[in-house]
Short mmCIF file of C-alpha atoms in Angstrom, two decimals:
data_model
loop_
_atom_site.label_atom_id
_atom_site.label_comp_id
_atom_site.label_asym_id
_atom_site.label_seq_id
_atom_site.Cartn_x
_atom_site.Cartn_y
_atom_site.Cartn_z
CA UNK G 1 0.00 0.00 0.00
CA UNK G 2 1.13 3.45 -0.75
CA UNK G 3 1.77 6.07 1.69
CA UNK G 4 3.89 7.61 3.69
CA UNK G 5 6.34 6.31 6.58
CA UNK G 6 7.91 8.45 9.68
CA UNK G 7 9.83 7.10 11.97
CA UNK G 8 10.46 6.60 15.03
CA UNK G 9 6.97 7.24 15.96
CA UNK G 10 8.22 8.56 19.74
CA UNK G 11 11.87 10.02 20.15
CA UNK G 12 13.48 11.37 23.51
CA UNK G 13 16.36 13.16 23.14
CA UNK G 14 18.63 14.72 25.62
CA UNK G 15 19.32 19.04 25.45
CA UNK G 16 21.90 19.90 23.68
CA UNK G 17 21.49 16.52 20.91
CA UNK G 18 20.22 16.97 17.22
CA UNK G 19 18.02 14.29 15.91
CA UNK G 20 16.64 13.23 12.70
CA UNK G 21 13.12 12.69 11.92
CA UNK G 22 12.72 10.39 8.84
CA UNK G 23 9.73 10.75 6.26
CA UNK G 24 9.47 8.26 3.00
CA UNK G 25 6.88 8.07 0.80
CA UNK G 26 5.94 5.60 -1.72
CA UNK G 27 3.46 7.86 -3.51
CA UNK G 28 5.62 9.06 -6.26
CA UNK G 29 4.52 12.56 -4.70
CA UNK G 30 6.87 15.33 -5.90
CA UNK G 31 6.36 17.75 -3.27
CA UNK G 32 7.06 17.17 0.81
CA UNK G 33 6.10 18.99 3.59
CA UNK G 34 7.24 19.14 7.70
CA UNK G 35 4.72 21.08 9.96
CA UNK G 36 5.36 20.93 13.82
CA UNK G 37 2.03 20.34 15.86
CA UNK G 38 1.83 22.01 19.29
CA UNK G 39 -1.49 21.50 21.44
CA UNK G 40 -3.44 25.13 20.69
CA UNK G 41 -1.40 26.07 18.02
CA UNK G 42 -2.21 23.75 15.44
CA UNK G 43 0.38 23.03 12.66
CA UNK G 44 3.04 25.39 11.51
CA UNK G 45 5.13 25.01 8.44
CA UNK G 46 9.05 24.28 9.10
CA UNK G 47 10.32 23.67 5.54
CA UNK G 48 8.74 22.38 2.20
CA UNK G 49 9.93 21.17 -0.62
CA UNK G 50 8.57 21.32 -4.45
CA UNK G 51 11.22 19.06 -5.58
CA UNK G 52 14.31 16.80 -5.51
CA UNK G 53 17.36 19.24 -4.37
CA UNK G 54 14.94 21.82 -3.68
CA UNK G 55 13.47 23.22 -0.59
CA UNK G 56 12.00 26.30 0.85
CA UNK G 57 11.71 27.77 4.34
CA UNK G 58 8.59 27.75 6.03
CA UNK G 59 7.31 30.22 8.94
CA UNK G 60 9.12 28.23 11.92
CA UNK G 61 12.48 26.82 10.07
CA UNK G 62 15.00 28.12 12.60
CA UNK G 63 16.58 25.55 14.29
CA UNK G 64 16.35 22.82 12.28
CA UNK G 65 17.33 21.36 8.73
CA UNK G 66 16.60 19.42 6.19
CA UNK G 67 17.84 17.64 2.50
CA UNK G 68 15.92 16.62 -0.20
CA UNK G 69 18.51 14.18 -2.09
CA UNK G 70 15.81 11.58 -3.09
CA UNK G 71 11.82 12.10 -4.44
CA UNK G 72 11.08 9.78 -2.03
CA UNK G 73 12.53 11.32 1.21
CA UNK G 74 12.70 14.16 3.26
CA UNK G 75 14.39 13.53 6.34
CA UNK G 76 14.09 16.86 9.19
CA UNK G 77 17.18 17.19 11.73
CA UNK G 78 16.39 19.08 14.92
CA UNK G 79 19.08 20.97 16.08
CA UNK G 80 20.33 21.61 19.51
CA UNK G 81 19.80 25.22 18.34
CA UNK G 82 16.10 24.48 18.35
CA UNK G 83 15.45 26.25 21.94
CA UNK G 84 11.68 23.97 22.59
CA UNK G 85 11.78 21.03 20.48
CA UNK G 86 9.37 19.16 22.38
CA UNK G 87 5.99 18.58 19.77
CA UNK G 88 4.66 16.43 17.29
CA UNK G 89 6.04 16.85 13.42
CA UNK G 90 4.34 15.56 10.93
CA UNK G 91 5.48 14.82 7.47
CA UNK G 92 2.80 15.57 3.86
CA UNK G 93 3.50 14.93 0.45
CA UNK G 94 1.46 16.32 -2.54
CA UNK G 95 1.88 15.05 -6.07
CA UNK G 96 2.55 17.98 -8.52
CA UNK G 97 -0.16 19.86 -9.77
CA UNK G 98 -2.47 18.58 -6.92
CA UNK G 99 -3.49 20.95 -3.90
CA UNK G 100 -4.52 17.78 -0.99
CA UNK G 101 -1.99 16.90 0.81
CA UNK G 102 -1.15 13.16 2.31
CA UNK G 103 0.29 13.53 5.91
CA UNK G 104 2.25 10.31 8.03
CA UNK G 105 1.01 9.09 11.10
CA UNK G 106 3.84 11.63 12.94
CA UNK G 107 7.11 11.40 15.22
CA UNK G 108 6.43 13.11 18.56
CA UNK G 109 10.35 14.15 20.05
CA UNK G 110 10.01 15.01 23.94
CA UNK G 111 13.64 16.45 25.12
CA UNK G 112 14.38 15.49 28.63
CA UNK N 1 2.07 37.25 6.33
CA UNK N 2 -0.82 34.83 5.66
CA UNK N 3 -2.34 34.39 9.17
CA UNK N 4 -5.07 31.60 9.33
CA UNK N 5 -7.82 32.14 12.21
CA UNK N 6 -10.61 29.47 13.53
CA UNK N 7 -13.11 29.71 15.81
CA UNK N 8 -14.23 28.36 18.67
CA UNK N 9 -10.92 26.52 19.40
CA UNK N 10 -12.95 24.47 21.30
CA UNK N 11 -16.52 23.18 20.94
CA UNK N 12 -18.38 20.83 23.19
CA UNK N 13 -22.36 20.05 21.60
CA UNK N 14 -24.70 17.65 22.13
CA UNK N 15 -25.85 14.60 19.44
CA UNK N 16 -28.22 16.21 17.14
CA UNK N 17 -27.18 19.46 17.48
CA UNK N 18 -26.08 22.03 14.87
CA UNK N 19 -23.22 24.38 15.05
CA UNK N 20 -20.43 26.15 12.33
CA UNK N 21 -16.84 26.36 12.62
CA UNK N 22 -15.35 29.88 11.05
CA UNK N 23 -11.91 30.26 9.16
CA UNK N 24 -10.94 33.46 8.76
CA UNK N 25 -7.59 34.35 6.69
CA UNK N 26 -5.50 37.67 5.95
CA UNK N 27 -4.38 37.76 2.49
CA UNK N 28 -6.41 37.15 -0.89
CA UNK N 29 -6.66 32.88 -1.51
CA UNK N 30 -9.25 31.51 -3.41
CA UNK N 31 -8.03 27.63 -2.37
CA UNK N 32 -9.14 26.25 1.09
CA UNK N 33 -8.81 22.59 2.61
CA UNK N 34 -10.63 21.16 5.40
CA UNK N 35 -8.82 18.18 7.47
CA UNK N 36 -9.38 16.05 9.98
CA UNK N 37 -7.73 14.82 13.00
CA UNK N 38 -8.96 11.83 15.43
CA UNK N 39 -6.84 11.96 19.01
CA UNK N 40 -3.19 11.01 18.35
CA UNK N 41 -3.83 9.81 14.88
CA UNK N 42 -2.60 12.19 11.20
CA UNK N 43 -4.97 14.45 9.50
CA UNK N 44 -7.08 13.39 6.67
CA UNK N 45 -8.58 15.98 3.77
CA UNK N 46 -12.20 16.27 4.29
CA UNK N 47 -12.91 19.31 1.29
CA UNK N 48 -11.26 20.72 -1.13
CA UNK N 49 -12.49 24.53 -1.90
CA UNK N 50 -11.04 26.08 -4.88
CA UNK N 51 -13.32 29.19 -6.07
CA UNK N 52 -15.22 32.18 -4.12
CA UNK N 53 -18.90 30.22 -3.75
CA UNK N 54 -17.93 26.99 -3.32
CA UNK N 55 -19.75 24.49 -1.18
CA UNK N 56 -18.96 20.68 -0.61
CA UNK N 57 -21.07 18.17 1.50
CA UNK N 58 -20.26 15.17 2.59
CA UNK N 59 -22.63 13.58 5.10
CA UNK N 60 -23.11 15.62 8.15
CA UNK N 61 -20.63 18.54 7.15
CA UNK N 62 -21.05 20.91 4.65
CA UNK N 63 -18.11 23.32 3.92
CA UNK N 64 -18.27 26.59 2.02
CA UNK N 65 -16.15 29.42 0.81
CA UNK N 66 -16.23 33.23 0.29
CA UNK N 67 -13.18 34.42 -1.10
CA UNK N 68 -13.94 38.23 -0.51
CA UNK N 69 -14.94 38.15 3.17
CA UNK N 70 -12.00 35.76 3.51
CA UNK N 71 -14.19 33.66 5.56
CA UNK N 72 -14.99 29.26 5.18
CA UNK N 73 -17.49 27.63 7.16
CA UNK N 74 -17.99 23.90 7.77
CA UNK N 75 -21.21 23.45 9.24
CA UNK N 76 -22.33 20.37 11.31
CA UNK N 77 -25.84 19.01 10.81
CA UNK N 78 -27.48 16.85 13.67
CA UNK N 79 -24.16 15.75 14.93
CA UNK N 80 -23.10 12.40 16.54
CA UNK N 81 -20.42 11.02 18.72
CA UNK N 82 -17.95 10.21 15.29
CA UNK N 83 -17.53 13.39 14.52
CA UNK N 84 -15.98 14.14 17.89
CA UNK N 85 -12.15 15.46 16.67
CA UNK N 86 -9.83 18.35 15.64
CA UNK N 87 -11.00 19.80 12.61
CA UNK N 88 -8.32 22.43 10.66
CA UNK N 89 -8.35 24.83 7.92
CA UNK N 90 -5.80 25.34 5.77
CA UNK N 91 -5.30 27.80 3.14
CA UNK N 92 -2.62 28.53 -0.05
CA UNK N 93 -0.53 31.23 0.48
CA UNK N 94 -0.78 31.57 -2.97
CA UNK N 95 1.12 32.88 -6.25
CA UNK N 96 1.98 29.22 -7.22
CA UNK N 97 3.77 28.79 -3.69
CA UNK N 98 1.83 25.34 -2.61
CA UNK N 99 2.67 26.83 0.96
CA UNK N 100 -0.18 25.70 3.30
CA UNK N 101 -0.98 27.60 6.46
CA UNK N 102 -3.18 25.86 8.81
CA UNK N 103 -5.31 27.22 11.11
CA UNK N 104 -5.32 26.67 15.01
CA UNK N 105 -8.01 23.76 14.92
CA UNK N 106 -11.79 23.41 15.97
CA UNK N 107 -11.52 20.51 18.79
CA UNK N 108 -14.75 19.13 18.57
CA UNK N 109 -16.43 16.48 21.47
CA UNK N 110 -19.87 15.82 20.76
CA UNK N 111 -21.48 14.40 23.85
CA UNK N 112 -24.06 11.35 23.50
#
């Protein structure tokens, strides 16, 4: 079945540590998307990506990174620079030309 | 900045009941997407709004859009207990960017 993977699905990570948040999808979907999910803020946009070698800040991008070396892949690192890591990302794709997006089931990273 | 606004953030309504969620945006969009999201689980696309007038329905939720007030409503008609969840609004920032800004969420419980 199609779709799209993150993992791991719960992280804890130490201050001061960056992590990696991994996102594949098997969609074919050209375009990828990481949003960061805090409770009564809904989601807010940390980078996107149209496609392959190509991404694009989003509102909240400070403090983390990201690559987009493969279609299918769009991993997000969280850098110790990130000052409140602590939320739930979720990763979308979108097929070009097409406006829905297709979002994982989500890594939520506590820091300790 | 596109700023995306819903309210209530929460709503609590009894089975049978009707109420509307607003979206309210800041700059000019005429595309609008309604998703879903059950307790811990990813969001699914509910509508898809593309033009100033338009209205989708799909069972007990009807969404619509009016591009110049910069408003969307998704109405609930004679709810039950399933539709108890976080509903979001999302709109295109626009100018061929595919940048989505989400609104804060409608948490929904509809009590039986």
């Amino acid at each position: 079945d199609g779709g799209i993977t993150q993992s791991p699905k719960y992280l804890f990570r130490k201050e001061g540590q960056n992590v990696t948040l991994s996102c594949e999808q098997n969609l074919n979907h050209d375009a990828m998307y990481w949003y960061r999910q805090d409770p009564g803020q809904g989601l807010r946009l940390i980078y996107y990506s149209q496609i392959v070698n190509d991404f694009q800040k989003g509102d909240i991008a400070e403090g983390y990174s990201v690559s987009r070396e493969k279609k299918e892949s769009f991993p997000l690192t969280v850098t110790s620079a990130q000052k409140n890591p602590t939320a739930f990302y979720l990763c979308a794709s979108r097929p070009a030309g097409a406006n829905v997006l297709t979002f994982g089931a989500g890594s939520r990273l506590t820091v300790l | 900045e596109l700023k995306v606004e819903q309210n209530p953030l929460f709503l609590s309504m009894q089975e049978g009941k009707n109420y509307t969620i607003y979206c309210n945006y800041s700059t000019t969009s005429d595309r609008l997407y309604w998703y879903r999201q059950d307790p811990g689980k990813s969001l699914e696309s509910l509508f898809v709004l593309l033009s100033n007038g338009a209205v989708k329905q799909e069972g007990r939720l009807m969404a619509s859009l009016d591009t110049k007030a910069r408003l969307s409503t998704l109405h609930i008609t004679a709810a039950v207990h399933d539709l108890s969840a976080t509903y979001f609004c999302a709109v295109d920032a626009g100018s061929g960017t595919y940048k989505y800004i989400f609104g804060t969420g409608t948490r929904l419980k509809v009590l039986a």
